[in-house]
CSV table of C-alpha atoms in Angstrom, one decimal:
chain,number,residue,atom,x,y,z
A,16,MET,CA,23.9,-12.6,27.8
A,17,ALA,CA,25.3,-9.2,26.9
A,18,SER,CA,23.0,-6.2,26.9
A,19,ILE,CA,22.3,-4.1,23.8
A,20,GLU,CA,24.5,-1.3,25.2
A,21,GLU,CA,27.4,-3.8,25.8
A,22,LEU,CA,27.1,-5.1,22.3
A,23,ARG,CA,27.0,-1.6,20.9
A,24,SER,CA,30.1,-0.6,22.9
A,25,ALA,CA,32.0,-3.7,21.6
A,26,ARG,CA,31.2,-2.7,18.0
A,27,ILE,CA,32.3,0.8,18.6
A,28,ALA,CA,35.6,-0.5,19.8
A,29,LYS,CA,35.9,-2.5,16.5
A,30,ILE,CA,35.5,0.7,14.6
A,31,GLU,CA,38.6,2.0,16.3
A,32,LYS,CA,40.4,-1.2,15.3
A,33,LEU,CA,39.4,-0.8,11.7
A,34,LYS,CA,40.6,2.8,11.7
A,35,ALA,CA,43.9,1.8,13.3
A,36,SER,CA,44.5,-0.8,10.5
A,37,GLY,CA,43.8,1.9,7.8
A,38,MET,CA,40.4,0.6,6.8
A,39,ASN,CA,37.5,3.1,6.7
A,40,PRO,CA,34.5,1.7,8.5
A,41,TYR,CA,32.1,3.9,6.5
A,42,PRO,CA,33.6,4.4,3.0
A,43,ALA,CA,31.8,6.3,0.3
A,44,SER,CA,31.9,3.3,-2.0
A,45,ILE,CA,33.1,-0.3,-2.0
A,46,SER,CA,34.1,-2.9,-4.7
A,47,ARG,CA,31.2,-4.6,-6.5
A,48,THR,CA,31.5,-6.0,-9.9
A,49,HIS,CA,28.3,-8.1,-9.7
A,50,SER,CA,25.1,-8.3,-7.6
A,51,VAL,CA,24.6,-11.6,-5.8
A,52,SER,CA,21.6,-12.2,-8.1
A,53,GLU,CA,23.9,-11.8,-11.2
A,54,VAL,CA,26.5,-14.1,-9.7
A,55,LYS,CA,23.9,-16.8,-9.0
A,56,ASN,CA,22.2,-16.5,-12.4
A,57,SER,CA,25.6,-16.5,-14.3
A,58,PHE,CA,27.6,-18.7,-11.9
A,59,ASP,CA,28.6,-21.4,-14.5
A,60,LYS,CA,29.8,-18.6,-16.9
A,61,LEU,CA,31.7,-16.6,-14.3
A,62,ALA,CA,33.3,-19.3,-12.2
A,63,PRO,CA,35.8,-20.6,-14.8
A,64,THR,CA,37.5,-17.2,-15.2
A,65,SER,CA,37.1,-15.9,-11.7
A,66,ASP,CA,40.7,-16.9,-10.7
A,67,THR,CA,42.1,-14.5,-13.3
A,68,THR,CA,39.2,-12.1,-13.3
A,69,PRO,CA,38.0,-11.9,-9.7
A,70,VAL,CA,34.4,-11.3,-8.8
A,71,SER,CA,33.4,-8.7,-6.2
A,72,ILE,CA,30.1,-8.8,-4.4
A,73,ALA,CA,28.7,-6.6,-1.6
A,74,GLY,CA,26.0,-7.1,1.0
A,75,ARG,CA,25.0,-7.6,4.6
A,76,VAL,CA,26.6,-10.3,6.7
A,77,MET,CA,23.7,-12.5,7.9
A,78,ILE,CA,25.4,-15.6,9.2
A,79,MET,CA,29.0,-16.4,10.3
A,80,ARG,CA,30.0,-19.9,11.3
A,81,GLY,CA,33.2,-21.8,11.8
A,82,GLN,CA,36.4,-21.0,13.7
A,83,GLY,CA,40.1,-21.3,13.5
A,84,ALA,CA,41.4,-21.5,9.9
A,85,ILE,CA,38.1,-21.3,8.0
A,86,LEU,CA,34.9,-19.3,8.3
A,87,PHE,CA,31.7,-19.5,6.3
A,88,ILE,CA,29.8,-16.3,5.8
A,89,VAL,CA,26.3,-15.8,4.3
A,90,ILE,CA,26.1,-12.4,2.5
A,91,GLN,CA,22.7,-11.0,1.7
A,92,ASP,CA,22.2,-8.6,-1.2
A,93,GLY,CA,18.5,-7.6,-1.4
A,94,LYS,CA,16.7,-10.9,-1.0
A,95,ASP,CA,19.5,-13.0,-2.5
A,96,ARG,CA,22.2,-14.8,-0.6
A,97,LEU,CA,25.6,-16.2,-1.4
A,98,GLN,CA,28.1,-18.1,0.8
A,99,ALA,CA,31.5,-16.6,1.2
A,100,VAL,CA,34.4,-18.7,2.5
A,101,LEU,CA,37.3,-17.1,4.4
A,102,LYS,CA,40.4,-19.3,4.7
A,103,LYS,CA,43.5,-18.4,6.8
A,104,ASP,CA,46.0,-19.8,4.2
A,105,ILE,CA,44.5,-17.6,1.4
A,106,LEU,CA,44.9,-14.2,3.1
A,107,SER,CA,47.7,-12.5,4.9
A,108,PRO,CA,47.5,-13.1,8.7
A,109,GLU,CA,46.8,-9.4,9.3
A,110,VAL,CA,43.9,-9.3,6.8
A,111,PHE,CA,42.4,-12.5,8.0
A,112,SER,CA,42.7,-11.5,11.7
A,113,LEU,CA,41.1,-8.0,11.0
A,114,PHE,CA,38.1,-9.8,9.5
A,115,VAL,CA,37.7,-12.1,12.4
A,116,ASP,CA,38.2,-9.4,15.0
A,117,THR,CA,35.9,-6.7,13.5
A,118,VAL,CA,33.1,-8.2,11.3
A,119,ASP,CA,29.8,-8.9,12.9
A,120,ASN,CA,26.3,-10.0,11.7
A,121,GLY,CA,24.6,-7.0,10.2
A,122,ASP,CA,27.7,-5.4,8.8
A,123,PHE,CA,27.9,-4.5,5.1
A,124,ILE,CA,31.0,-5.8,3.5
A,125,SER,CA,32.6,-6.3,0.1
A,126,VAL,CA,34.4,-9.5,-0.7
A,127,THR,CA,36.5,-10.2,-3.8
A,128,GLY,CA,37.6,-13.6,-5.0
A,129,SER,CA,37.0,-16.7,-7.1
A,130,LEU,CA,33.8,-18.7,-7.5
A,131,PHE,CA,33.6,-22.4,-6.6
A,132,VAL,CA,31.2,-25.1,-5.5
A,133,THR,CA,31.7,-26.7,-2.1
A,134,GLU,CA,31.8,-30.5,-1.5
A,135,ARG,CA,28.2,-30.1,-0.4
A,136,GLY,CA,27.2,-28.5,-3.7
A,137,GLU,CA,26.8,-24.9,-2.5
A,138,GLN,CA,27.8,-22.1,-4.8
A,139,SER,CA,30.4,-20.0,-3.0
A,140,ILE,CA,33.0,-17.3,-3.3
A,141,LEU,CA,36.5,-17.8,-1.9
A,142,ILE,CA,37.6,-14.5,-0.3
A,143,LYS,CA,40.9,-13.2,-1.5
A,144,ASP,CA,40.3,-9.6,-0.4
A,145,TRP,CA,37.6,-7.8,1.6
A,146,MET,CA,36.7,-4.3,2.9
A,147,MET,CA,34.1,-2.9,5.3
A,148,GLY,CA,31.2,-1.2,3.8
A,149,THR,CA,29.2,-0.1,6.9
A,150,LYS,CA,29.9,-1.2,10.4
A,151,ALA,CA,26.6,-1.8,12.1
A,152,LEU,CA,26.4,-0.7,15.8
A,153,LEU,CA,23.4,-2.7,16.7
A,154,PRO,CA,22.8,-6.5,16.1
A,155,LEU,CA,20.1,-7.9,13.9
A,156,PRO,CA,17.1,-9.8,15.4
A,157,ASP,CA,17.5,-13.5,16.2
A,158,LYS,CA,18.1,-15.3,12.8
A,159,TRP,CA,15.5,-18.0,13.6
A,160,HIS,CA,12.7,-15.9,15.0
A,161,GLY,CA,13.1,-12.5,13.5
A,162,LEU,CA,10.7,-9.8,14.9
A,163,GLN,CA,8.0,-11.5,16.9
A,164,ASP,CA,6.2,-8.4,18.1
A,165,VAL,CA,3.8,-7.2,15.4
A,166,GLU,CA,4.0,-3.6,16.5
A,167,GLU,CA,7.8,-3.9,16.2
A,168,THR,CA,7.6,-5.0,12.6
A,169,TYR,CA,5.6,-1.8,11.8
A,170,ARG,CA,8.0,0.4,13.8
A,171,LYS,CA,11.2,-1.2,12.4
A,172,ARG,CA,10.0,-2.4,9.0
A,173,TYR,CA,13.6,-2.3,7.8
A,174,LEU,CA,14.5,-5.2,10.1
A,175,ASP,CA,11.4,-7.1,9.1
A,176,ILE,CA,12.5,-6.8,5.5
A,177,VAL,CA,16.0,-7.9,6.2
A,178,MET,CA,15.0,-10.9,8.2
A,179,ASP,CA,12.1,-12.2,6.2
A,180,PRO,CA,12.3,-12.7,2.4
A,181,GLU,CA,8.5,-12.9,2.1
A,182,VAL,CA,8.2,-9.4,3.5
A,183,TYR,CA,10.9,-8.2,1.0
A,184,GLU,CA,8.9,-9.8,-1.8
A,185,ARG,CA,5.6,-8.4,-0.5
A,186,PHE,CA,6.8,-4.8,-0.9
A,187,THR,CA,8.3,-5.6,-4.3
A,188,ILE,CA,4.8,-6.8,-5.4
A,189,ARG,CA,3.4,-3.5,-4.1
A,190,SER,CA,5.7,-1.5,-6.3
A,191,LYS,CA,5.1,-3.8,-9.3
A,192,THR,CA,1.3,-3.5,-8.8
A,193,ILE,CA,1.5,0.3,-9.0
A,194,LYS,CA,3.7,0.1,-12.0
A,195,ALA,CA,1.3,-2.3,-13.7
A,196,ILE,CA,-1.7,0.0,-13.0
A,197,ARG,CA,0.3,3.0,-14.5
A,198,GLU,CA,1.1,0.9,-17.6
A,199,PHE,CA,-2.5,-0.1,-18.0
A,200,LEU,CA,-3.7,3.5,-17.9
A,201,ASP,CA,-0.9,4.9,-20.0
A,202,ASN,CA,-1.7,2.3,-22.7
A,203,LYS,CA,-5.3,3.7,-22.7
A,204,ASN,CA,-3.9,7.2,-23.2
A,205,PHE,CA,-4.4,8.6,-19.7
A,206,LEU,CA,-2.3,11.5,-18.5
A,207,GLU,CA,-0.8,11.3,-15.0
A,208,ILE,CA,-1.3,14.5,-13.0
A,209,GLU,CA,-0.7,15.8,-9.5
A,210,THR,CA,-3.0,17.9,-7.3
A,211,PRO,CA,-2.5,19.5,-3.9
A,212,ILE,CA,-2.5,17.6,-0.6
A,213,LEU,CA,-2.9,20.8,1.4
A,214,GLN,CA,-6.4,22.3,0.7
A,215,ASN,CA,-8.6,25.1,1.9
A,216,GLN,CA,-11.6,22.9,1.8
A,217,ALA,CA,-11.9,19.1,1.6
A,218,GLY,CA,-14.2,17.5,-0.9
A,219,GLY,CA,-14.8,14.6,-3.2
A,220,ALA,CA,-15.8,12.1,-0.5
A,221,MET,CA,-17.7,11.7,2.8
A,222,ALA,CA,-15.1,11.6,5.5
A,223,LYS,CA,-13.7,13.4,8.5
A,224,VAL,CA,-10.7,15.6,7.8
A,225,PHE,CA,-7.3,16.3,9.4
A,226,ASN,CA,-7.0,20.0,10.2
A,227,THR,CA,-3.8,22.0,10.0
A,228,HIS,CA,-2.7,25.6,9.7
A,229,HIS,CA,-0.8,27.6,7.0
A,230,ASN,CA,1.5,29.8,9.1
A,231,ASP,CA,2.6,32.2,6.3
A,232,TYR,CA,-1.0,32.9,5.1
A,233,ASP,CA,-2.3,32.5,8.7
A,234,MET,CA,-5.3,30.4,7.6
A,235,PRO,CA,-6.7,27.0,8.4
A,236,MET,CA,-6.2,24.2,6.0
A,237,VAL,CA,-7.0,20.5,5.7
A,238,LEU,CA,-5.3,17.4,4.3
A,239,ARG,CA,-7.2,16.1,1.2
A,240,ILE,CA,-9.6,13.2,1.6
A,241,ALA,CA,-10.0,12.7,-2.2
A,242,VAL,CA,-8.9,14.3,-5.5
A,243,GLU,CA,-12.3,14.1,-7.3
A,244,LEU,CA,-13.1,17.8,-7.3
A,245,ASP,CA,-9.7,18.9,-8.5
A,246,HIS,CA,-9.7,16.2,-11.2
A,247,LYS,CA,-13.1,17.3,-12.5
A,248,MET,CA,-12.0,20.9,-12.6
A,249,ILE,CA,-9.0,19.8,-14.6
A,250,MET,CA,-11.3,18.0,-17.0
A,251,VAL,CA,-13.0,21.4,-17.7
A,252,GLY,CA,-9.7,22.3,-19.3
A,253,GLY,CA,-10.1,19.8,-22.1
A,254,TYR,CA,-8.0,16.8,-21.0
A,255,GLU,CA,-9.9,13.6,-22.0
A,256,ARG,CA,-8.3,11.1,-19.6
A,257,ILE,CA,-6.4,11.8,-16.4
A,258,TYR,CA,-5.3,9.8,-13.3
A,259,GLU,CA,-3.4,10.4,-10.1
A,260,ILE,CA,-1.8,8.0,-7.6
A,261,GLY,CA,-1.2,9.6,-4.2
A,262,LYS,CA,-1.8,9.8,-0.5
A,263,MET,CA,-5.2,10.6,1.0
A,264,PHE,CA,-6.0,11.4,4.7
A,265,ARG,CA,-9.2,10.5,6.5
A,266,ASN,CA,-9.4,11.2,10.2
A,267,GLU,CA,-11.5,8.1,11.1
A,268,GLY,CA,-11.4,4.8,12.8
A,269,SER,CA,-8.9,2.0,12.3
A,270,ASP,CA,-9.4,-1.7,11.4
A,271,PRO,CA,-7.7,-4.2,9.2
A,272,THR,CA,-9.1,-2.6,6.0
A,273,HIS,CA,-8.8,1.1,7.1
A,274,ILE,CA,-5.9,3.4,8.0
A,275,GLN,CA,-6.0,7.2,8.2
A,276,GLU,CA,-3.2,7.8,5.7
A,277,PHE,CA,-3.5,5.6,2.6
A,278,THR,CA,-2.6,5.5,-1.1
A,279,MET,CA,-5.3,5.9,-3.7
A,280,ILE,CA,-5.7,6.0,-7.4
A,281,GLU,CA,-8.4,8.1,-9.1
A,282,TRP,CA,-9.0,8.5,-12.8
A,283,TYR,CA,-11.5,10.2,-15.0
A,284,SER,CA,-12.4,9.7,-18.6
A,285,ALA,CA,-14.6,11.9,-20.8
A,286,TYR,CA,-17.2,10.4,-23.1
A,287,GLN,CA,-17.0,6.9,-21.5
A,288,THR,CA,-19.8,5.2,-19.6
A,289,LEU,CA,-20.0,3.5,-16.2
A,290,ALA,CA,-20.4,0.2,-18.0
A,291,THR,CA,-17.1,0.7,-19.7
A,292,ASN,CA,-15.6,1.9,-16.4
A,293,MET,CA,-16.5,-1.5,-14.8
A,294,GLU,CA,-15.1,-3.4,-17.9
A,295,TRP,CA,-11.8,-1.6,-17.6
A,296,THR,CA,-11.7,-2.2,-13.8
A,297,GLU,CA,-12.2,-5.9,-14.3
A,298,GLU,CA,-9.6,-6.0,-17.1
A,299,MET,CA,-7.0,-4.0,-15.1
A,300,LEU,CA,-7.3,-6.0,-11.9
A,301,LYS,CA,-7.2,-9.4,-13.7
A,302,ASN,CA,-4.1,-8.2,-15.6
A,303,VAL,CA,-2.4,-7.1,-12.4
A,304,ALA,CA,-3.2,-10.5,-10.7
A,305,LEU,CA,-1.8,-12.5,-13.6
A,306,ASN,CA,1.1,-10.4,-14.5
A,307,VAL,CA,2.3,-9.3,-11.1
A,308,VAL,CA,1.6,-12.4,-8.9
A,309,GLY,CA,0.8,-15.0,-11.5
A,310,LYS,CA,-2.4,-16.3,-10.1
A,311,THR,CA,-6.1,-15.5,-9.8
A,312,ASN,CA,-7.0,-17.3,-6.5
A,313,PHE,CA,-6.3,-15.6,-3.2
A,314,THR,CA,-6.8,-16.1,0.5
A,315,VAL,CA,-8.4,-12.9,1.8
A,316,TYR,CA,-9.1,-12.0,5.4
A,317,ASP,CA,-12.1,-10.1,6.7
A,318,LYS,CA,-12.1,-7.6,9.6
A,319,GLU,CA,-12.3,-10.4,12.1
A,320,GLY,CA,-9.4,-12.2,10.5
A,321,LYS,CA,-11.5,-15.0,9.0
A,322,ALA,CA,-10.0,-16.4,5.8
A,323,GLN,CA,-12.0,-16.4,2.6
A,324,GLU,CA,-11.0,-17.9,-0.7
A,325,VAL,CA,-11.4,-15.5,-3.5
A,326,ASN,CA,-11.4,-16.2,-7.2
A,327,PHE,CA,-10.8,-13.5,-9.8
A,328,ASP,CA,-11.8,-15.7,-12.8
A,329,GLY,CA,-15.1,-15.5,-14.7
A,330,VAL,CA,-17.2,-12.4,-15.3
A,331,TRP,CA,-17.7,-10.4,-12.2
A,332,PRO,CA,-21.4,-10.1,-11.3
A,333,ARG,CA,-23.4,-6.9,-10.8
A,334,VAL,CA,-26.0,-6.5,-8.1
A,335,THR,CA,-27.9,-3.4,-7.0
A,336,PHE,CA,-27.7,-1.8,-3.5
A,337,GLY,CA,-31.5,-2.0,-3.2
A,338,GLN,CA,-31.7,-5.7,-4.0
A,339,LEU,CA,-29.0,-6.5,-1.3
A,340,LEU,CA,-31.0,-4.6,1.4
A,341,LYS,CA,-34.2,-6.3,0.3
A,342,ASP,CA,-32.5,-9.7,0.5
A,343,ASN,CA,-30.4,-9.2,3.7
A,344,ALA,CA,-32.3,-6.5,5.7
A,345,ASN,CA,-35.9,-6.9,4.5
A,346,LEU,CA,-35.8,-3.2,3.6
A,347,ASP,CA,-37.1,-1.4,0.5
A,348,ILE,CA,-35.0,1.7,-0.1
A,349,ALA,CA,-37.6,3.1,-2.5
A,350,THR,CA,-40.4,3.3,0.1
A,351,ILE,CA,-38.8,3.4,3.5
A,352,THR,CA,-39.2,6.6,5.5
A,353,LEU,CA,-36.4,8.5,7.2
A,354,GLU,CA,-37.7,7.5,10.6
A,355,ASP,CA,-37.9,3.8,9.7
A,356,THR,CA,-34.4,4.0,8.2
A,357,ARG,CA,-33.1,5.3,11.6
A,358,THR,CA,-34.9,2.5,13.4
A,359,HIS,CA,-33.3,-0.1,11.1
A,360,ALA,CA,-29.8,1.5,11.5
A,361,VAL,CA,-30.1,1.2,15.2
A,362,LYS,CA,-31.2,-2.4,14.8
A,363,TRP,CA,-28.0,-2.9,12.8
A,364,GLY,CA,-25.8,-1.4,15.5
A,365,MET,CA,-25.7,2.3,15.0
A,366,PRO,CA,-25.9,4.2,18.3
A,367,GLU,CA,-29.3,6.0,18.7
A,368,ASP,CA,-27.7,9.4,19.3
A,369,GLU,CA,-25.7,9.0,16.1
A,370,ALA,CA,-28.7,7.8,14.1
A,371,LYS,CA,-30.6,11.0,15.1
A,372,VAL,CA,-28.1,13.3,13.3
A,373,THR,CA,-27.1,11.0,10.4
A,374,GLY,CA,-28.4,11.6,6.9
A,375,ARG,CA,-30.6,9.1,5.1
A,376,GLY,CA,-27.7,8.0,2.7
A,377,ASN,CA,-25.3,7.3,5.5
A,378,LEU,CA,-28.0,5.5,7.5
A,379,LEU,CA,-28.6,3.2,4.5
A,380,ASP,CA,-24.9,2.8,3.9
A,381,HIS,CA,-24.5,1.6,7.6
A,382,ILE,CA,-27.2,-1.0,7.1
A,383,TYR,CA,-25.7,-2.1,3.8
A,384,LYS,CA,-22.2,-2.6,5.4
A,385,LYS,CA,-23.6,-4.5,8.4
A,386,SER,CA,-26.2,-6.6,6.6
A,387,SER,CA,-24.8,-7.2,3.1
A,388,ARG,CA,-21.3,-6.2,2.2
A,389,LEU,CA,-19.6,-8.8,4.4
A,390,LYS,CA,-21.5,-11.6,2.6
A,391,ILE,CA,-19.9,-10.7,-0.7
A,392,ILE,CA,-16.7,-12.8,-1.2
A,393,ASN,CA,-15.7,-13.0,-4.9
A,394,PRO,CA,-15.3,-9.7,-6.9
A,395,THR,CA,-18.8,-8.2,-7.3
A,396,PHE,CA,-19.9,-4.8,-8.5
A,397,VAL,CA,-22.6,-3.3,-6.2
A,398,THR,CA,-24.5,-0.6,-8.2
A,399,ASN,CA,-27.2,2.1,-7.8
A,400,PHE,CA,-26.5,3.4,-4.3
A,401,PRO,CA,-28.8,6.0,-2.7
A,402,GLY,CA,-28.5,9.3,-4.5
A,403,ASP,CA,-28.0,11.4,-1.4
A,404,LEU,CA,-25.1,9.1,-0.5
A,405,LYS,CA,-23.4,9.8,-3.9
A,406,PRO,CA,-24.0,13.5,-4.5
A,407,LEU,CA,-21.2,13.8,-7.1
A,408,ALA,CA,-22.7,11.1,-9.4
A,409,GLN,CA,-25.5,11.2,-12.1
A,410,GLN,CA,-28.8,10.8,-10.3
A,411,ASN,CA,-31.5,8.3,-11.4
A,412,GLU,CA,-35.2,9.0,-11.3
A,413,ASP,CA,-35.8,6.4,-8.6
A,414,GLY,CA,-33.6,8.3,-6.1
A,415,THR,CA,-30.5,6.2,-6.7
A,416,ALA,CA,-27.2,7.2,-8.3
A,417,GLN,CA,-25.3,5.8,-11.3
A,418,VAL,CA,-22.5,4.3,-9.3
A,419,ALA,CA,-20.7,1.0,-8.8
A,420,GLN,CA,-18.6,-0.2,-5.9
A,421,LEU,CA,-16.3,-3.3,-6.4
A,422,VAL,CA,-16.5,-5.5,-3.3
A,423,ILE,CA,-14.1,-8.3,-2.5
A,424,ALA,CA,-14.3,-10.4,0.6
A,425,GLY,CA,-16.6,-7.9,2.3
A,426,ALA,CA,-14.4,-4.9,1.7
A,427,GLU,CA,-14.9,-1.9,-0.7
A,428,ILE,CA,-12.1,-1.9,-3.3
A,429,THR,CA,-13.3,0.7,-5.8
A,430,ASN,CA,-15.9,3.5,-6.2
A,431,GLN,CA,-17.0,4.2,-9.8
A,432,TYR,CA,-19.4,6.9,-11.0
A,433,ALA,CA,-21.2,8.1,-14.1
A,434,GLU,CA,-20.2,11.6,-13.0
A,435,LEU,CA,-22.7,14.4,-12.5
A,436,VAL,CA,-21.9,17.4,-14.7
A,437,ASP,CA,-25.2,19.4,-14.3
A,438,PRO,CA,-24.2,22.4,-12.1
A,439,THR,CA,-27.7,23.1,-11.0
A,440,ILE,CA,-28.4,19.7,-9.7
A,441,GLN,CA,-25.0,19.5,-8.2
A,442,ARG,CA,-25.6,22.7,-6.2
A,443,GLU,CA,-28.9,21.3,-4.8
A,444,LEU,CA,-27.2,18.1,-3.8
A,445,LEU,CA,-24.3,19.8,-2.1
A,446,LEU,CA,-26.6,22.2,-0.3
A,447,SER,CA,-28.4,19.2,1.0
A,448,GLN,CA,-25.1,17.8,2.2
A,449,SER,CA,-24.2,21.1,3.9
A,450,LYS,CA,-27.5,21.0,5.8
A,451,ALA,CA,-26.7,17.5,6.9
A,452,LYS,CA,-23.3,18.6,8.1
A,453,GLU,CA,-24.8,21.5,10.0
A,454,GLY,CA,-27.2,19.0,11.6
A,455,GLY,CA,-24.3,17.0,13.0
A,456,ASP,CA,-23.4,14.5,10.2
A,457,THR,CA,-19.6,15.0,10.3
A,458,GLU,CA,-18.9,13.0,7.2
A,459,ALA,CA,-21.3,15.0,4.9
A,460,MET,CA,-19.8,17.1,2.2
A,461,GLU,CA,-19.4,20.9,2.2
A,462,LEU,CA,-20.5,23.3,-0.5
A,463,ASP,CA,-17.5,24.1,-2.7
A,464,GLU,CA,-18.1,27.3,-4.7
A,465,ARG,CA,-14.8,26.9,-6.5
A,466,PHE,CA,-15.9,23.5,-7.8
A,467,LEU,CA,-19.4,24.7,-8.8
A,468,ASP,CA,-17.9,27.7,-10.6
A,469,ALA,CA,-15.8,25.3,-12.7
A,470,MET,CA,-18.9,23.2,-13.4
A,471,GLU,CA,-20.8,26.2,-14.7
A,472,HIS,CA,-18.1,26.6,-17.3
A,473,GLY,CA,-19.0,23.2,-18.7
A,474,MET,CA,-17.7,19.7,-17.9
A,475,PRO,CA,-17.7,16.9,-20.5
A,476,PRO,CA,-19.8,13.8,-19.8
A,477,MET,CA,-17.4,11.5,-18.0
A,478,THR,CA,-17.0,8.5,-15.7
A,479,GLY,CA,-14.6,8.3,-12.8
A,480,PHE,CA,-12.9,5.7,-10.6
A,481,GLY,CA,-11.3,5.5,-7.2
A,482,MET,CA,-9.4,2.6,-5.6
A,483,GLY,CA,-7.3,2.1,-2.5
A,484,ILE,CA,-3.9,0.6,-3.4
A,485,ASP,CA,-3.3,-0.7,0.1
A,486,ARG,CA,-6.4,-2.9,0.1
A,487,LEU,CA,-5.6,-4.3,-3.3
A,488,VAL,CA,-2.0,-5.2,-2.4
A,489,ALA,CA,-3.2,-6.9,0.8
A,490,ILE,CA,-5.5,-9.1,-1.4
A,491,LEU,CA,-2.7,-9.9,-3.9
A,492,THR,CA,-0.3,-10.8,-1.1
A,493,ASN,CA,-2.7,-12.7,1.2
A,494,GLN,CA,-2.3,-10.2,4.1
A,495,LYS,CA,-4.8,-9.9,7.0
A,496,ASN,CA,-4.1,-6.2,7.6
A,497,CYS,CA,-3.5,-3.3,5.1
A,498,ARG,CA,-0.7,-2.2,7.5
A,499,ASP,CA,1.2,-5.2,6.4
A,500,VAL,CA,1.6,-3.7,2.9
A,501,ILE,CA,2.5,-0.2,4.1
A,502,PHE,CA,6.2,0.4,4.9
A,503,PHE,CA,5.5,2.6,7.9
A,504,PRO,CA,1.9,2.6,9.0
A,505,ILE,CA,0.7,5.1,11.6
A,506,MET,CA,1.5,4.0,15.1
A,507,ARG,CA,1.2,5.5,18.6
A,508,PRO,CA,4.6,6.7,19.9
A,509,ARG,CA,6.2,4.5,22.5
A,510,GLU,CA,6.1,6.1,25.9
């Protein structure tokens, strides 16, 4: 079997043959009157006139078979394929021979001819002229097995897409999902905005940051972990409803539901309640499921790869954080002491050294994730998290916060708040977070004077929403890993 370098050298030699014949191996444009999809959808209409009005299609050569006087070529355009037939008695000997001598699998070509149906009933185009579109120097993966190495599919996603129609469709669904979310929010009179990715100070979530440096200003900067603070400051300006879809960066661990660079949507609406927020969320996600993928039942995989059947139908239940910990960890969040919380966190797998420097909210959150969240399969809103875990939300008198988290198959899909707009209480909560951070809790928030200054100018009562797009698309496309719905997920470089 020839090596990759030998195959490449042979294809380079074919480039010289194309040039010698007067055909450009890399033209700026090629003939194309119809896409393959258009030909297949209008075949019966186009075929009768294609002898006098030839059809031109363009695409990638996927399969070539036959020899001698006739060749059968499968041309792929996007995810659609059409058979092209090359006959020696139709073309001049020079044009026929040039095709045979220079065209390989993986090349982009244009073919022009008439449409017909073979004796086996396959729609085809009889080639009467052709031209090279792009001469590929490297071969495609084996047509039967594609890319078998999972890491290779992430590193060379373009080949994964070419070889597997399901992968092509998966990323189409991702695009349509984002479009459907935009349409839903636009129809509710939201305004789409943009906020900075590079920031002086990260805020809006509890997470570890990526640090970088601004050379021109000679100052440290971070990549954003959320857009909440910027959005709330914009709401001070008088906009009633805003949203943003963009990249976030959290310098934390990896698993099938977590990746350090991910796509998120956040929105904020003045004068609406958390209850309305949950209603809109349910309405939006059910609409996306039905209108984008056409179903409400999905196979979802947990972090261990175990399949769970999820149903989006029916009213999505609400259950409190405290009730879940009572039921699954025998713990009362209203009365438990900090020391006992640390003991319970260690019992549920948190290292003792980590537990000693972790704040109460994050300790309880660890216990919740280990004891309760994995047991939630169908869409469920978990409400009333500990207040110190959600310092940007309205606080209840019992020490909890007015928040909701949509959980599906054990994974957090959304975070939703009745937003805190009292600057005095907000300062106290962020001061508490700053002390926790100084004590070693690396995920605690920092005090942001810029944000507090905006709050003191007056924020309207509002509710807010945040959701990871990647996790949602993984559910809609039945994928085990969020990396399978990201074109180029973060990978270690090959040595």
